[in-house]
Amino acid sequence: MRLRVQGLYVMDASKRSAHGNAYFTGFGKAKRIVFFDTLLEKHTLDEIESILAHELGHFKFGHVRQMILQAAIIAFIGFAALYWAFGSETFAGWFGLPHDPGVVLIALLFAKEPVSHLLHPLLAARSRKNEFEADDFARRIVGKEPMISALTRLTRDNLATLTPDPLYAKFYFSHPPVPMRVAQLRGAVEA
Ligand SMILES: [Zn+2]
């Protein structure tokens, strides 16, 4: 795999909080990896390597592009729905309301919440799948132990709960709970 990035950035996150994190962003020539300075300070070299490998995994599997595309599709559908709701009497009719732009706008604002609520678990599930894939990629590059200790340290520093309610996590979490990620890494057959 070959990767050209515009840069490896360090963000002065310590000025804002003690949370440690890293992310991959942009596409084409503007790809960049961003590390929080807090992450570089608190982790061992092995752990930082595993986090970098995890982020590279997201790149390798096209997750960043996938997320941007997904946001574009959702925006397109959203605008098409707006166009339709303002242009036809059907939408206002569903709510027994007159077809008036002001009324349609208010009805749309009410309708938006349940729709995005229903969409959320689908998007969160896809994102969790991506996290497992990136973890597995990191495991194959640097081995499972650095990734496991990086994940454990991140969770402790970010004060995230290790035992979220499974149903709540399935609905809301964009990242799988760390014990699940650790179990997945431990269970993987070393290649
Ligand atoms: Zn990730």
mmCIF file of C-alpha atoms and ligand atoms in Angstrom:
data_model
loop_
_atom_site.group_PDB
_atom_site.id
_atom_site.type_symbol
_atom_site.label_atom_id
_atom_site.label_comp_id
_atom_site.label_asym_id
_atom_site.label_seq_id
_atom_site.Cartn_x
_atom_site.Cartn_y
_atom_site.Cartn_z
ATOM 1 C CA MET A 1 0.000 0.000 0.000
ATOM 2 C CA ARG A 2 1.262 3.434 -0.858
ATOM 3 C CA LEU A 3 -0.049 6.566 0.713
ATOM 4 C CA ARG A 4 0.674 10.173 -0.022
ATOM 5 C CA VAL A 5 -0.508 12.598 2.599
ATOM 6 C CA GLN A 6 -0.286 16.333 2.669
ATOM 7 C CA GLY A 7 0.986 16.157 6.167
ATOM 8 C CA LEU A 8 1.038 14.639 9.574
ATOM 9 C CA TYR A 9 -0.474 17.223 11.867
ATOM 10 C CA VAL A 10 -0.406 17.657 15.599
ATOM 11 C CA MET A 11 -3.338 19.497 17.084
ATOM 12 C CA ASP A 12 -2.880 21.389 20.353
ATOM 13 C CA ALA A 13 -5.828 19.632 21.911
ATOM 14 C CA SER A 14 -4.287 19.848 25.375
ATOM 15 C CA LYS A 15 -5.377 23.488 25.473
ATOM 16 C CA ARG A 16 -8.954 22.268 25.243
ATOM 17 C CA SER A 17 -9.156 18.965 27.069
ATOM 18 C CA ALA A 18 -7.229 15.952 28.264
ATOM 19 C CA HIS A 19 -8.877 13.651 25.729
ATOM 20 C CA GLY A 20 -6.529 11.794 23.441
ATOM 21 C CA ASN A 21 -7.414 11.171 19.828
ATOM 22 C CA ALA A 22 -6.309 10.969 16.227
ATOM 23 C CA TYR A 23 -8.125 11.053 12.945
ATOM 24 C CA PHE A 24 -7.762 10.799 9.236
ATOM 25 C CA THR A 25 -9.375 13.383 7.030
ATOM 26 C CA GLY A 26 -9.620 14.768 3.506
ATOM 27 C CA PHE A 27 -9.274 13.030 0.174
ATOM 28 C CA GLY A 28 -7.276 13.290 -3.021
ATOM 29 C CA LYS A 29 -4.141 15.330 -2.468
ATOM 30 C CA ALA A 30 -5.508 16.901 0.690
ATOM 31 C CA LYS A 31 -5.326 13.740 2.808
ATOM 32 C CA ARG A 32 -3.928 14.307 6.249
ATOM 33 C CA ILE A 33 -3.492 12.543 9.534
ATOM 34 C CA VAL A 34 -4.085 14.551 12.679
ATOM 35 C CA PHE A 35 -2.756 13.537 16.079
ATOM 36 C CA PHE A 36 -3.799 15.275 19.257
ATOM 37 C CA ASP A 37 -0.707 16.323 21.195
ATOM 38 C CA THR A 38 -2.292 14.698 24.247
ATOM 39 C CA LEU A 39 -2.205 11.365 22.446
ATOM 40 C CA LEU A 40 1.488 11.698 21.587
ATOM 41 C CA GLU A 41 2.337 12.606 25.180
ATOM 42 C CA LYS A 42 0.447 9.836 26.905
ATOM 43 C CA HIS A 43 1.094 6.818 24.705
ATOM 44 C CA THR A 44 4.115 4.620 24.146
ATOM 45 C CA LEU A 45 5.702 4.539 20.702
ATOM 46 C CA ASP A 46 4.173 1.101 20.024
ATOM 47 C CA GLU A 47 0.735 2.384 20.878
ATOM 48 C CA ILE A 48 1.101 5.476 18.682
ATOM 49 C CA GLU A 49 2.199 3.199 15.858
ATOM 50 C CA SER A 50 -0.888 1.056 16.302
ATOM 51 C CA ILE A 51 -3.150 4.128 16.309
ATOM 52 C CA LEU A 52 -1.485 5.366 13.124
ATOM 53 C CA ALA A 53 -1.935 1.896 11.589
ATOM 54 C CA HIS A 54 -5.614 1.975 12.611
ATOM 55 C CA GLU A 55 -6.060 5.349 10.874
ATOM 56 C CA LEU A 56 -4.235 4.005 7.806
ATOM 57 C CA GLY A 57 -6.676 1.090 7.872
ATOM 58 C CA HIS A 58 -9.537 3.564 7.490
ATOM 59 C CA PHE A 59 -7.730 4.949 4.465
ATOM 60 C CA LYS A 60 -6.896 1.534 3.025
ATOM 61 C CA PHE A 61 -10.516 0.394 3.128
ATOM 62 C CA GLY A 62 -11.826 3.693 1.729
ATOM 63 C CA HIS A 63 -13.795 4.562 4.866
ATOM 64 C CA VAL A 64 -13.130 8.311 4.632
ATOM 65 C CA ARG A 65 -14.379 8.462 1.046
ATOM 66 C CA GLN A 66 -17.321 6.286 2.045
ATOM 67 C CA MET A 67 -18.299 8.694 4.857
ATOM 68 C CA ILE A 68 -18.055 11.761 2.603
ATOM 69 C CA LEU A 69 -20.110 10.004 -0.075
ATOM 70 C CA GLN A 70 -22.673 8.930 2.498
ATOM 71 C CA ALA A 71 -23.038 12.512 3.781
ATOM 72 C CA ALA A 72 -23.458 13.736 0.190
ATOM 73 C CA ILE A 73 -26.163 11.148 -0.537
ATOM 74 C CA ILE A 74 -28.047 12.014 2.653
ATOM 75 C CA ALA A 75 -27.853 15.734 1.794
ATOM 76 C CA PHE A 76 -29.111 15.032 -1.724
ATOM 77 C CA ILE A 77 -32.062 12.973 -0.463
ATOM 78 C CA GLY A 78 -32.767 15.673 2.131
ATOM 79 C CA PHE A 79 -32.898 18.422 -0.478
ATOM 80 C CA ALA A 80 -35.015 16.271 -2.808
ATOM 81 C CA ALA A 81 -37.450 15.743 0.088
ATOM 82 C CA LEU A 82 -37.563 19.503 0.736
ATOM 83 C CA TYR A 83 -38.224 20.164 -2.942
ATOM 84 C CA TRP A 84 -41.034 17.632 -2.930
ATOM 85 C CA ALA A 85 -42.567 18.789 0.378
ATOM 86 C CA PHE A 86 -42.729 22.416 -0.721
ATOM 87 C CA GLY A 87 -43.879 21.582 -4.235
ATOM 88 C CA SER A 88 -46.674 19.077 -3.639
ATOM 89 C CA GLU A 89 -49.717 19.174 -1.411
ATOM 90 C CA THR A 90 -49.232 15.575 -0.309
ATOM 91 C CA PHE A 91 -46.789 16.262 2.533
ATOM 92 C CA ALA A 92 -48.914 18.914 4.261
ATOM 93 C CA GLY A 93 -51.933 16.690 3.546
ATOM 94 C CA TRP A 94 -50.429 13.844 5.632
ATOM 95 C CA PHE A 95 -50.660 16.079 8.671
ATOM 96 C CA GLY A 96 -54.066 17.481 7.682
ATOM 97 C CA LEU A 97 -52.480 20.906 7.216
ATOM 98 C CA PRO A 98 -52.939 23.531 4.507
ATOM 99 C CA HIS A 99 -50.266 23.644 1.810
ATOM 100 C CA ASP A 100 -48.587 26.831 2.907
ATOM 101 C CA PRO A 101 -44.780 27.309 2.855
ATOM 102 C CA GLY A 102 -44.646 28.411 6.512
ATOM 103 C CA VAL A 103 -46.760 25.464 7.640
ATOM 104 C CA VAL A 104 -44.729 23.048 5.501
ATOM 105 C CA LEU A 105 -41.499 24.380 7.030
ATOM 106 C CA ILE A 106 -42.751 23.779 10.579
ATOM 107 C CA ALA A 107 -44.029 20.289 9.670
ATOM 108 C CA LEU A 108 -40.635 19.494 8.103
ATOM 109 C CA LEU A 109 -38.815 20.555 11.253
ATOM 110 C CA PHE A 110 -41.007 18.192 13.256
ATOM 111 C CA ALA A 111 -40.595 15.341 10.756
ATOM 112 C CA LYS A 112 -36.792 15.668 10.571
ATOM 113 C CA GLU A 113 -36.125 14.447 14.104
ATOM 114 C CA PRO A 114 -37.807 11.004 13.923
ATOM 115 C CA VAL A 115 -36.334 10.372 10.469
ATOM 116 C CA SER A 116 -32.755 11.100 11.551
ATOM 117 C CA HIS A 117 -33.404 9.116 14.742
ATOM 118 C CA LEU A 118 -34.334 6.071 12.647
ATOM 119 C CA LEU A 119 -31.375 6.576 10.324
ATOM 120 C CA HIS A 120 -28.874 6.874 13.165
ATOM 121 C CA PRO A 121 -28.533 3.158 14.103
ATOM 122 C CA LEU A 122 -27.895 2.227 10.464
ATOM 123 C CA LEU A 123 -25.088 4.773 10.128
ATOM 124 C CA ALA A 124 -23.675 3.873 13.546
ATOM 125 C CA ALA A 125 -23.610 0.160 12.627
ATOM 126 C CA ARG A 126 -21.685 0.868 9.432
ATOM 127 C CA SER A 127 -19.229 3.057 11.363
ATOM 128 C CA ARG A 128 -18.675 0.310 13.984
ATOM 129 C CA LYS A 129 -17.968 -2.195 11.215
ATOM 130 C CA ASN A 130 -15.349 0.227 9.854
ATOM 131 C CA GLU A 131 -13.716 0.450 13.291
ATOM 132 C CA PHE A 132 -13.383 -3.340 13.497
ATOM 133 C CA GLU A 133 -11.844 -3.406 10.016
ATOM 134 C CA ALA A 134 -9.339 -0.667 10.914
ATOM 135 C CA ASP A 135 -8.465 -2.465 14.182
ATOM 136 C CA ASP A 136 -7.860 -5.665 12.272
ATOM 137 C CA PHE A 137 -5.650 -3.848 9.794
ATOM 138 C CA ALA A 138 -3.594 -2.378 12.664
ATOM 139 C CA ARG A 139 -3.308 -5.840 14.239
ATOM 140 C CA ARG A 140 -1.865 -7.268 11.046
ATOM 141 C CA ILE A 141 0.710 -4.449 10.835
ATOM 142 C CA VAL A 142 1.827 -3.979 14.449
ATOM 143 C CA GLY A 143 0.334 -6.957 16.290
ATOM 144 C CA LYS A 144 -2.562 -7.094 18.717
ATOM 145 C CA GLU A 145 -0.909 -6.082 22.000
ATOM 146 C CA PRO A 146 -0.030 -2.434 21.143
ATOM 147 C CA MET A 147 -3.532 -1.886 19.746
ATOM 148 C CA ILE A 148 -5.132 -3.392 22.851
ATOM 149 C CA SER A 149 -3.067 -1.279 25.235
ATOM 150 C CA ALA A 150 -3.651 1.862 23.122
ATOM 151 C CA LEU A 151 -7.412 1.271 23.199
ATOM 152 C CA THR A 152 -7.390 0.644 26.919
ATOM 153 C CA ARG A 153 -5.392 3.791 27.608
ATOM 154 C CA LEU A 154 -7.571 5.902 25.310
ATOM 155 C CA THR A 155 -10.686 4.755 27.109
ATOM 156 C CA ARG A 156 -9.195 5.508 30.507
ATOM 157 C CA ASP A 157 -8.006 8.975 29.456
ATOM 158 C CA ASN A 158 -11.274 9.818 27.742
ATOM 159 C CA LEU A 159 -13.194 8.599 30.796
ATOM 160 C CA ALA A 160 -15.456 6.529 28.562
ATOM 161 C CA THR A 161 -17.498 3.778 30.131
ATOM 162 C CA LEU A 162 -16.246 0.245 29.555
ATOM 163 C CA THR A 163 -19.641 -1.306 30.041
ATOM 164 C CA PRO A 164 -22.300 0.651 28.164
ATOM 165 C CA ASP A 165 -25.782 -0.762 27.880
ATOM 166 C CA PRO A 166 -25.546 -3.102 24.837
ATOM 167 C CA LEU A 167 -28.801 -1.907 23.274
ATOM 168 C CA TYR A 168 -27.902 1.739 23.815
ATOM 169 C CA ALA A 169 -24.479 1.101 22.291
ATOM 170 C CA LYS A 170 -26.021 -0.658 19.278
ATOM 171 C CA PHE A 171 -28.275 2.309 18.621
ATOM 172 C CA TYR A 172 -26.035 5.272 19.325
ATOM 173 C CA PHE A 173 -22.360 4.343 19.287
ATOM 174 C CA SER A 174 -20.291 5.109 16.210
ATOM 175 C CA HIS A 175 -17.441 3.160 17.810
ATOM 176 C CA PRO A 176 -17.847 -0.321 19.292
ATOM 177 C CA PRO A 177 -17.330 -0.490 23.069
ATOM 178 C CA VAL A 178 -13.638 -1.060 23.807
ATOM 179 C CA PRO A 179 -14.094 -4.483 25.482
ATOM 180 C CA MET A 180 -15.701 -5.685 22.229
ATOM 181 C CA ARG A 181 -12.808 -4.323 20.189
ATOM 182 C CA VAL A 182 -10.279 -5.907 22.547
ATOM 183 C CA ALA A 183 -12.143 -9.234 22.425
ATOM 184 C CA GLN A 184 -12.172 -9.088 18.632
ATOM 185 C CA LEU A 185 -8.414 -8.415 18.577
ATOM 186 C CA ARG A 186 -7.687 -11.173 21.074
ATOM 187 C CA GLY A 187 -9.865 -13.625 19.182
ATOM 188 C CA ALA A 188 -8.195 -12.916 15.849
ATOM 189 C CA VAL A 189 -5.953 -15.643 14.518
ATOM 190 C CA GLU A 190 -2.456 -14.218 14.208
ATOM 191 C CA ALA A 191 -1.546 -14.165 10.536
HETATM 192 ZN ZN ZN B 1 -11.205 4.377 13.797
#
